[in-house]
PDB file of C-alpha atoms in Angstrom:
ATOM      1  CA  UNK A   1     153.273 117.456  -0.474  1.00 62.00           C
ATOM      2  CA  UNK A   2     150.348 114.776  -0.575  1.00 77.00           C
ATOM      3  CA  UNK A   3     147.297 114.571   1.460  1.00 86.00           C
ATOM      4  CA  UNK A   4     146.050 111.280   3.034  1.00 91.00           C
ATOM      5  CA  UNK A   5     143.664 110.005   0.334  1.00 91.00           C
ATOM      6  CA  UNK A   6     146.625 110.103  -2.294  1.00 91.00           C
ATOM      7  CA  UNK A   7     148.786 108.070  -0.068  1.00 93.00           C
ATOM      8  CA  UNK A   8     145.932 105.633   0.587  1.00 94.00           C
ATOM      9  CA  UNK A   9     145.208 105.323  -3.056  1.00 93.00           C
ATOM     10  CA  UNK A  10     149.003 104.762  -3.888  1.00 93.00           C
ATOM     11  CA  UNK A  11     149.455 102.036  -1.357  1.00 94.00           C
ATOM     12  CA  UNK A  12     146.282 100.286  -2.444  1.00 93.00           C
ATOM     13  CA  UNK A  13     147.690  99.992  -5.977  1.00 92.00           C
ATOM     14  CA  UNK A  14     150.807  98.116  -4.803  1.00 92.00           C
ATOM     15  CA  UNK A  15     149.489  96.566  -1.457  1.00 91.00           C
ATOM     16  CA  UNK A  16     147.167  94.110  -3.152  1.00 88.00           C
ATOM     17  CA  UNK A  17     144.317  94.840  -0.807  1.00 90.00           C
ATOM     18  CA  UNK A  18     141.144  96.741  -1.792  1.00 91.00           C
ATOM     19  CA  UNK A  19     141.359 100.600  -1.374  1.00 93.00           C
ATOM     20  CA  UNK A  20     138.578 100.481   1.082  1.00 94.00           C
ATOM     21  CA  UNK A  21     140.495  98.258   3.341  1.00 94.00           C
ATOM     22  CA  UNK A  22     143.592 100.647   3.404  1.00 95.00           C
ATOM     23  CA  UNK A  23     141.224 103.544   3.812  1.00 95.00           C
ATOM     24  CA  UNK A  24     139.520 101.959   7.020  1.00 95.00           C
ATOM     25  CA  UNK A  25     143.019 101.180   8.495  1.00 96.00           C
ATOM     26  CA  UNK A  26     144.033 104.716   7.859  1.00 95.00           C
ATOM     27  CA  UNK A  27     140.850 106.140   9.339  1.00 94.00           C
ATOM     28  CA  UNK A  28     141.358 103.913  12.331  1.00 95.00           C
ATOM     29  CA  UNK A  29     144.742 105.416  13.236  1.00 96.00           C
ATOM     30  CA  UNK A  30     143.857 108.933  12.153  1.00 94.00           C
ATOM     31  CA  UNK A  31     141.107 108.887  14.842  1.00 93.00           C
ATOM     32  CA  UNK A  32     143.645 107.900  17.367  1.00 93.00           C
ATOM     33  CA  UNK A  33     145.902 110.872  16.256  1.00 93.00           C
ATOM     34  CA  UNK A  34     148.596 108.898  14.586  1.00 95.00           C
ATOM     35  CA  UNK A  35     147.747 110.828  11.602  1.00 93.00           C
ATOM     36  CA  UNK A  36     146.999 114.614  11.821  1.00 84.00           C
ATOM     37  CA  UNK A  37     143.303 115.349  11.937  1.00 66.00           C
ATOM     38  CA  UNK A  38     142.310 118.586  10.313  1.00 58.00           C
ATOM     39  CA  UNK A  39     140.152 119.680   7.560  1.00 50.00           C
ATOM     40  CA  UNK A  40     139.216 117.509   4.705  1.00 54.00           C
ATOM     41  CA  UNK A  41     139.683 118.094   0.998  1.00 52.00           C
ATOM     42  CA  UNK A  42     142.206 120.520  -0.208  1.00 51.00           C
ATOM     43  CA  UNK A  43     142.415 122.305   3.433  1.00 50.00           C
ATOM     44  CA  UNK A  44     143.546 118.910   4.690  1.00 60.00           C
ATOM     45  CA  UNK A  45     147.014 118.546   6.332  1.00 69.00           C
ATOM     46  CA  UNK A  46     150.029 117.507   4.269  1.00 84.00           C
ATOM     47  CA  UNK A  47     151.215 114.018   5.306  1.00 87.00           C
ATOM     48  CA  UNK A  48     154.572 113.825   6.846  1.00 93.00           C
ATOM     49  CA  UNK A  49     157.178 111.094   6.619  1.00 96.00           C
ATOM     50  CA  UNK A  50     156.254 110.174  10.279  1.00 96.00           C
ATOM     51  CA  UNK A  51     152.821 109.776   9.539  1.00 96.00           C
ATOM     52  CA  UNK A  52     153.390 107.665   6.297  1.00 96.00           C
ATOM     53  CA  UNK A  53     155.630 105.318   8.368  1.00 97.00           C
ATOM     54  CA  UNK A  54     152.769 105.033  10.861  1.00 97.00           C
ATOM     55  CA  UNK A  55     150.362 103.874   8.170  1.00 97.00           C
ATOM     56  CA  UNK A  56     153.028 101.371   6.866  1.00 97.00           C
ATOM     57  CA  UNK A  57     153.297  99.947  10.281  1.00 96.00           C
ATOM     58  CA  UNK A  58     149.620  99.773  10.824  1.00 96.00           C
ATOM     59  CA  UNK A  59     149.057  98.105   7.188  1.00 96.00           C
ATOM     60  CA  UNK A  60     151.766  95.438   7.763  1.00 95.00           C
ATOM     61  CA  UNK A  61     152.260  95.078  11.528  1.00 92.00           C
ATOM     62  CA  UNK A  62     148.802  94.561  12.793  1.00 91.00           C
ATOM     63  CA  UNK A  63     146.640  91.436  12.446  1.00 87.00           C
ATOM     64  CA  UNK A  64     143.434  93.517  12.790  1.00 89.00           C
ATOM     65  CA  UNK A  65     142.731  97.259  12.107  1.00 90.00           C
ATOM     66  CA  UNK A  66     141.736  97.753  15.894  1.00 91.00           C
ATOM     67  CA  UNK A  67     145.262  96.621  16.803  1.00 91.00           C
ATOM     68  CA  UNK A  68     146.812  99.195  14.409  1.00 94.00           C
ATOM     69  CA  UNK A  69     147.677 101.898  17.228  1.00 94.00           C
ATOM     70  CA  UNK A  70     149.187  99.317  19.445  1.00 92.00           C
ATOM     71  CA  UNK A  71     151.276  97.922  16.609  1.00 93.00           C
ATOM     72  CA  UNK A  72     152.622 101.424  15.699  1.00 96.00           C
ATOM     73  CA  UNK A  73     153.687 101.917  19.383  1.00 95.00           C
ATOM     74  CA  UNK A  74     155.366  98.465  19.584  1.00 93.00           C
ATOM     75  CA  UNK A  75     157.270  98.460  16.268  1.00 95.00           C
ATOM     76  CA  UNK A  76     158.387 102.063  16.476  1.00 96.00           C
ATOM     77  CA  UNK A  77     160.040 101.291  19.700  1.00 95.00           C
ATOM     78  CA  UNK A  78     161.779  98.401  18.753  1.00 94.00           C
ATOM     79  CA  UNK A  79     165.697  98.852  19.088  1.00 93.00           C
ATOM     80  CA  UNK A  80     168.560  97.710  16.968  1.00 89.00           C
ATOM     81  CA  UNK A  81     170.536  94.632  17.777  1.00 74.00           C
ATOM     82  CA  UNK A  82     173.678  93.490  16.013  1.00 60.00           C
ATOM     83  CA  UNK A  83     176.373  91.121  16.610  1.00 53.00           C
ATOM     84  CA  UNK A  84     180.203  91.877  16.694  1.00 52.00           C
ATOM     85  CA  UNK A  85     182.565  94.077  18.691  1.00 52.00           C
ATOM     86  CA  UNK A  86     181.816  97.399  17.152  1.00 53.00           C
ATOM     87  CA  UNK A  87     180.149  99.725  19.504  1.00 56.00           C
ATOM     88  CA  UNK A  88     178.113 101.300  16.808  1.00 59.00           C
ATOM     89  CA  UNK A  89     176.844  99.552  13.527  1.00 59.00           C
ATOM     90  CA  UNK A  90     178.188 102.306  11.609  1.00 59.00           C
ATOM     91  CA  UNK A  91     181.775 101.480  12.778  1.00 59.00           C
ATOM     92  CA  UNK A  92     181.129  97.948  11.150  1.00 58.00           C
ATOM     93  CA  UNK A  93     179.528  99.486   7.999  1.00 57.00           C
ATOM     94  CA  UNK A  94     182.725 101.720   7.441  1.00 53.00           C
ATOM     95  CA  UNK A  95     184.755  98.789   6.798  1.00 48.00           C
ATOM     96  CA  UNK A  96     182.413  97.534   3.938  1.00 50.00           C
ATOM     97  CA  UNK A  97     183.227  99.379   0.711  1.00 50.00           C
ATOM     98  CA  UNK A  98     180.013  98.855  -1.067  1.00 56.00           C
ATOM     99  CA  UNK A  99     178.005 100.516   1.554  1.00 70.00           C
ATOM    100  CA  UNK A 100     176.600 103.810   0.562  1.00 80.00           C
ATOM    101  CA  UNK A 101     176.203 106.739   3.129  1.00 84.00           C
ATOM    102  CA  UNK A 102     172.543 106.395   2.900  1.00 87.00           C
ATOM    103  CA  UNK A 103     172.630 102.830   4.186  1.00 90.00           C
ATOM    104  CA  UNK A 104     174.742 103.987   7.103  1.00 86.00           C
ATOM    105  CA  UNK A 105     172.194 106.628   7.957  1.00 87.00           C
ATOM    106  CA  UNK A 106     169.581 104.090   8.111  1.00 91.00           C
ATOM    107  CA  UNK A 107     171.729 101.722  10.079  1.00 88.00           C
ATOM    108  CA  UNK A 108     172.673 104.544  12.617  1.00 86.00           C
ATOM    109  CA  UNK A 109     169.050 104.869  13.648  1.00 90.00           C
ATOM    110  CA  UNK A 110     168.491 103.193  17.055  1.00 90.00           C
ATOM    111  CA  UNK A 111     164.702 102.509  16.800  1.00 95.00           C
ATOM    112  CA  UNK A 112     162.875 100.750  13.916  1.00 96.00           C
ATOM    113  CA  UNK A 113     160.477 103.676  13.675  1.00 97.00           C
ATOM    114  CA  UNK A 114     163.434 106.096  12.968  1.00 97.00           C
ATOM    115  CA  UNK A 115     165.039 103.656  10.692  1.00 96.00           C
ATOM    116  CA  UNK A 116     161.740 103.473   8.616  1.00 98.00           C
ATOM    117  CA  UNK A 117     161.479 107.092   8.296  1.00 97.00           C
ATOM    118  CA  UNK A 118     165.156 107.420   7.178  1.00 96.00           C
ATOM    119  CA  UNK A 119     164.639 104.557   4.686  1.00 97.00           C
ATOM    120  CA  UNK A 120     162.001 106.798   3.083  1.00 97.00           C
ATOM    121  CA  UNK A 121     163.767 110.095   3.246  1.00 96.00           C
ATOM    122  CA  UNK A 122     166.840 108.380   1.561  1.00 96.00           C
ATOM    123  CA  UNK A 123     164.962 106.662  -1.343  1.00 97.00           C
ATOM    124  CA  UNK A 124     166.657 108.732  -4.144  1.00 96.00           C
ATOM    125  CA  UNK A 125     169.978 108.201  -2.543  1.00 95.00           C
ATOM    126  CA  UNK A 126     169.453 104.398  -2.285  1.00 95.00           C
ATOM    127  CA  UNK A 127     167.963 104.126  -5.695  1.00 96.00           C
ATOM    128  CA  UNK A 128     170.875 105.829  -7.093  1.00 94.00           C
ATOM    129  CA  UNK A 129     173.313 103.754  -5.428  1.00 91.00           C
ATOM    130  CA  UNK A 130     171.744 100.398  -6.221  1.00 93.00           C
ATOM    131  CA  UNK A 131     171.129 101.552  -9.849  1.00 94.00           C
ATOM    132  CA  UNK A 132     174.769 102.429 -10.317  1.00 92.00           C
ATOM    133  CA  UNK A 133     176.211  99.263  -8.455  1.00 91.00           C
ATOM    134  CA  UNK A 134     174.010  97.048 -10.803  1.00 93.00           C
ATOM    135  CA  UNK A 135     174.851  99.145 -13.898  1.00 94.00           C
ATOM    136  CA  UNK A 136     178.561  98.419 -13.240  1.00 93.00           C
ATOM    137  CA  UNK A 137     177.927  94.558 -13.005  1.00 93.00           C
ATOM    138  CA  UNK A 138     175.892  94.447 -16.099  1.00 94.00           C
ATOM    139  CA  UNK A 139     177.500  97.193 -18.166  1.00 94.00           C
ATOM    140  CA  UNK A 140     177.108  95.356 -21.251  1.00 94.00           C
ATOM    141  CA  UNK A 141     173.419  95.962 -21.404  1.00 94.00           C
ATOM    142  CA  UNK A 142     172.444  98.907 -23.600  1.00 95.00           C
ATOM    143  CA  UNK A 143     171.454 101.806 -21.387  1.00 93.00           C
ATOM    144  CA  UNK A 144     167.719 101.935 -22.554  1.00 92.00           C
ATOM    145  CA  UNK A 145     167.263  98.149 -21.843  1.00 93.00           C
ATOM    146  CA  UNK A 146     169.015  98.350 -18.445  1.00 94.00           C
ATOM    147  CA  UNK A 147     166.761 101.472 -17.351  1.00 92.00           C
ATOM    148  CA  UNK A 148     163.657  99.581 -18.289  1.00 90.00           C
ATOM    149  CA  UNK A 149     164.528  96.428 -16.610  1.00 93.00           C
ATOM    150  CA  UNK A 150     165.780  97.875 -13.408  1.00 94.00           C
ATOM    151  CA  UNK A 151     162.262  98.486 -11.960  1.00 92.00           C
ATOM    152  CA  UNK A 152     161.215  94.760 -12.722  1.00 92.00           C
ATOM    153  CA  UNK A 153     164.349  93.732 -10.690  1.00 93.00           C
ATOM    154  CA  UNK A 154     163.169  95.956  -7.781  1.00 94.00           C
ATOM    155  CA  UNK A 155     159.471  94.810  -8.210  1.00 92.00           C
ATOM    156  CA  UNK A 156     160.687  91.045  -7.706  1.00 91.00           C
ATOM    157  CA  UNK A 157     162.475  92.054  -4.494  1.00 92.00           C
ATOM    158  CA  UNK A 158     165.915  91.367  -5.968  1.00 93.00           C
ATOM    159  CA  UNK A 159     167.366  94.882  -5.240  1.00 94.00           C
ATOM    160  CA  UNK A 160     167.363  97.284  -2.532  1.00 95.00           C
ATOM    161  CA  UNK A 161     165.946  97.320   1.033  1.00 96.00           C
ATOM    162  CA  UNK A 162     163.228  94.977   2.077  1.00 97.00           C
ATOM    163  CA  UNK A 163     161.336  95.482   5.583  1.00 97.00           C
ATOM    164  CA  UNK A 164     160.023  92.521   7.523  1.00 96.00           C
ATOM    165  CA  UNK A 165     157.549  92.677  10.211  1.00 95.00           C
ATOM    166  CA  UNK A 166     157.311  89.564  12.532  1.00 89.00           C
ATOM    167  CA  UNK A 167     155.632  89.295  15.806  1.00 82.00           C
ATOM    168  CA  UNK A 168     157.639  91.476  18.404  1.00 84.00           C
ATOM    169  CA  UNK A 169     160.738  91.857  16.047  1.00 90.00           C
ATOM    170  CA  UNK A 170     161.582  93.519  12.868  1.00 94.00           C
ATOM    171  CA  UNK A 171     164.382  93.570  10.341  1.00 94.00           C
ATOM    172  CA  UNK A 172     165.565  95.661   7.448  1.00 96.00           C
ATOM    173  CA  UNK A 173     167.736  93.651   4.904  1.00 95.00           C
ATOM    174  CA  UNK A 174     169.387  95.214   1.759  1.00 94.00           C
ATOM    175  CA  UNK A 175     169.734  92.898  -1.296  1.00 93.00           C
ATOM    176  CA  UNK A 176     171.740  92.986  -4.617  1.00 92.00           C
ATOM    177  CA  UNK A 177     170.613  91.146  -7.657  1.00 92.00           C
ATOM    178  CA  UNK A 178     172.453  88.088  -9.075  1.00 91.00           C
ATOM    179  CA  UNK A 179     170.730  87.925 -12.414  1.00 91.00           C
ATOM    180  CA  UNK A 180     170.831  90.029 -15.682  1.00 92.00           C
ATOM    181  CA  UNK A 181     168.247  92.563 -15.057  1.00 91.00           C
ATOM    182  CA  UNK A 182     166.707  92.182 -18.743  1.00 91.00           C
ATOM    183  CA  UNK A 183     166.363  88.278 -18.094  1.00 88.00           C
ATOM    184  CA  UNK A 184     163.140  88.161 -16.331  1.00 80.00           C
ATOM    185  CA  UNK A 185     162.667  84.500 -16.994  1.00 83.00           C
ATOM    186  CA  UNK A 186     165.747  83.945 -14.427  1.00 83.00           C
ATOM    187  CA  UNK A 187     164.041  85.531 -11.545  1.00 81.00           C
ATOM    188  CA  UNK A 188     163.822  83.039  -8.872  1.00 78.00           C
ATOM    189  CA  UNK A 189     163.341  84.649  -5.333  1.00 71.00           C
ATOM    190  CA  UNK A 190     166.228  84.118  -2.823  1.00 73.00           C
ATOM    191  CA  UNK A 191     168.043  82.079  -5.617  1.00 82.00           C
ATOM    192  CA  UNK A 192     168.583  85.228  -7.541  1.00 90.00           C
ATOM    193  CA  UNK A 193     169.536  87.841  -4.835  1.00 92.00           C
ATOM    194  CA  UNK A 194     172.212  88.051  -2.164  1.00 91.00           C
ATOM    195  CA  UNK A 195     171.752  89.792   1.175  1.00 90.00           C
ATOM    196  CA  UNK A 196     174.439  92.221   1.797  1.00 87.00           C
ATOM    197  CA  UNK A 197     173.349  93.514   5.281  1.00 89.00           C
ATOM    198  CA  UNK A 198     170.567  92.710   7.956  1.00 91.00           C
ATOM    199  CA  UNK A 199     169.600  95.060  10.720  1.00 91.00           C
ATOM    200  CA  UNK A 200     167.552  93.400  13.300  1.00 92.00           C
ATOM    201  CA  UNK A 201     165.240  95.196  15.761  1.00 93.00           C
ATOM    202  CA  UNK A 202     163.987  93.624  19.141  1.00 91.00           C
ATOM    203  CA  UNK A 203     161.968  94.841  21.935  1.00 90.00           C
ATOM    204  CA  UNK A 204     163.407  97.446  24.141  1.00 89.00           C
ATOM    205  CA  UNK A 205     164.191  95.848  27.437  1.00 84.00           C
ATOM    206  CA  UNK A 206     163.571  99.108  29.268  1.00 88.00           C
ATOM    207  CA  UNK A 207     159.851  98.825  28.477  1.00 87.00           C
ATOM    208  CA  UNK A 208     159.271  95.208  29.661  1.00 76.00           C
ATOM    209  CA  UNK A 209     157.733  92.331  27.929  1.00 75.00           C
ATOM    210  CA  UNK A 210     154.278  93.423  29.019  1.00 81.00           C
ATOM    211  CA  UNK A 211     154.286  96.427  26.645  1.00 85.00           C
ATOM    212  CA  UNK A 212     154.987  94.052  23.696  1.00 84.00           C
ATOM    213  CA  UNK A 213     152.603  91.452  24.834  1.00 77.00           C
ATOM    214  CA  UNK A 214     155.084  88.841  25.045  1.00 68.00           C
ATOM    215  CA  UNK A 215     154.682  86.049  27.493  1.00 60.00           C
ATOM    216  CA  UNK A 216     156.723  82.709  28.364  1.00 47.00           C
ATOM    217  CA  UNK A 217     154.548  80.822  25.951  1.00 49.00           C
ATOM    218  CA  UNK A 218     155.410  83.089  23.057  1.00 48.00           C
ATOM    219  CA  UNK A 219     159.190  82.941  23.750  1.00 47.00           C
ATOM    220  CA  UNK A 220     158.767  79.078  23.525  1.00 47.00           C
ATOM    221  CA  UNK A 221     156.685  79.279  20.510  1.00 49.00           C
ATOM    222  CA  UNK A 222     157.378  82.366  18.509  1.00 52.00           C
ATOM    223  CA  UNK A 223     155.040  83.361  15.821  1.00 59.00           C
ATOM    224  CA  UNK A 224     155.737  82.010  12.319  1.00 61.00           C
ATOM    225  CA  UNK A 225     153.690  84.751  10.578  1.00 69.00           C
ATOM    226  CA  UNK A 226     155.465  87.602   8.921  1.00 86.00           C
ATOM    227  CA  UNK A 227     154.861  90.361   6.489  1.00 92.00           C
ATOM    228  CA  UNK A 228     157.443  92.131   4.443  1.00 95.00           C
ATOM    229  CA  UNK A 229     157.469  95.164   2.055  1.00 96.00           C
ATOM    230  CA  UNK A 230     159.863  95.829  -0.675  1.00 96.00           C
ATOM    231  CA  UNK A 231     161.778  98.990  -2.068  1.00 97.00           C
ATOM    232  CA  UNK A 232     158.916  99.462  -4.678  1.00 96.00           C
ATOM    233  CA  UNK A 233     156.630 100.235  -1.761  1.00 97.00           C
ATOM    234  CA  UNK A 234     159.180 102.715  -0.128  1.00 97.00           C
ATOM    235  CA  UNK A 235     159.599 104.345  -3.509  1.00 97.00           C
ATOM    236  CA  UNK A 236     155.808 104.755  -4.000  1.00 96.00           C
ATOM    237  CA  UNK A 237     155.479 106.378  -0.607  1.00 96.00           C
ATOM    238  CA  UNK A 238     158.444 108.793  -1.201  1.00 96.00           C
ATOM    239  CA  UNK A 239     157.093 109.705  -4.665  1.00 95.00           C
ATOM    240  CA  UNK A 240     153.464 110.556  -3.147  1.00 94.00           C
ATOM    241  CA  UNK A 241     154.954 112.516  -0.457  1.00 94.00           C
ATOM    242  CA  UNK A 242     156.951 114.644  -2.726  1.00 90.00           C
ATOM    243  CA  UNK A 243     154.188 115.159  -5.492  1.00 81.00           C
ATOM    244  CA  UNK A 244     153.195 118.643  -5.736  1.00 54.00           C
ATOM    245  CA  UNK A 245     149.506 119.644  -5.490  1.00 44.00           C
ATOM    246  CA  UNK A 246     148.239 116.061  -4.735  1.00 42.00           C
ATOM    247  CA  UNK A 247     144.839 115.989  -3.370  1.00 41.00           C
TER     248      UNK A 247
END
């Protein structure tokens, strides 16, 4: 298992912001006990999936570092909303042949926080499923070419889950690619991917609008700002958490 510095370094490499920025936000939430505070260095506590999710929410759900703890509380508590007659979203998913069990486990989570944890825990299963499904579609590609290209598809956000943070809501969306993985020149955002499932998360009515900082003005003019992270970030987090002897 990994220590906090290793996770900060890994996220800085893929986040786009400087490491010192990621480190500052991590320190902010660690001081508020959203990440275990123990000895530093080799004696520091190993990161848990829950703590990794707290850091992801802090990095992507807060406008300012000082707001990170509140963002964690708010986003973690968002509850799943879906349309249709099924009492559980898993009942609806069971009728869709392509849905792997790992996706159903994510969709069965009531809160956004729990769903995020399951996303990371099921990274290997999700990767295997989307990899195999894409391989069947593009079976004419040589194995070596396909395996080399699949990460480019993921990095371009054309395959696998994508998590979006927006104001007082969030969503997890699963995509499949519509282009030959080896043809990078064809990559064109939403025109080259297909959304297969969207899971929406909204404020928990039991907590009230004050908890989420929602007022009538917000409801009339919801924020247009949103931040999203793709499968590559989730894979990186999983890899760090399961790397032995990481300092």
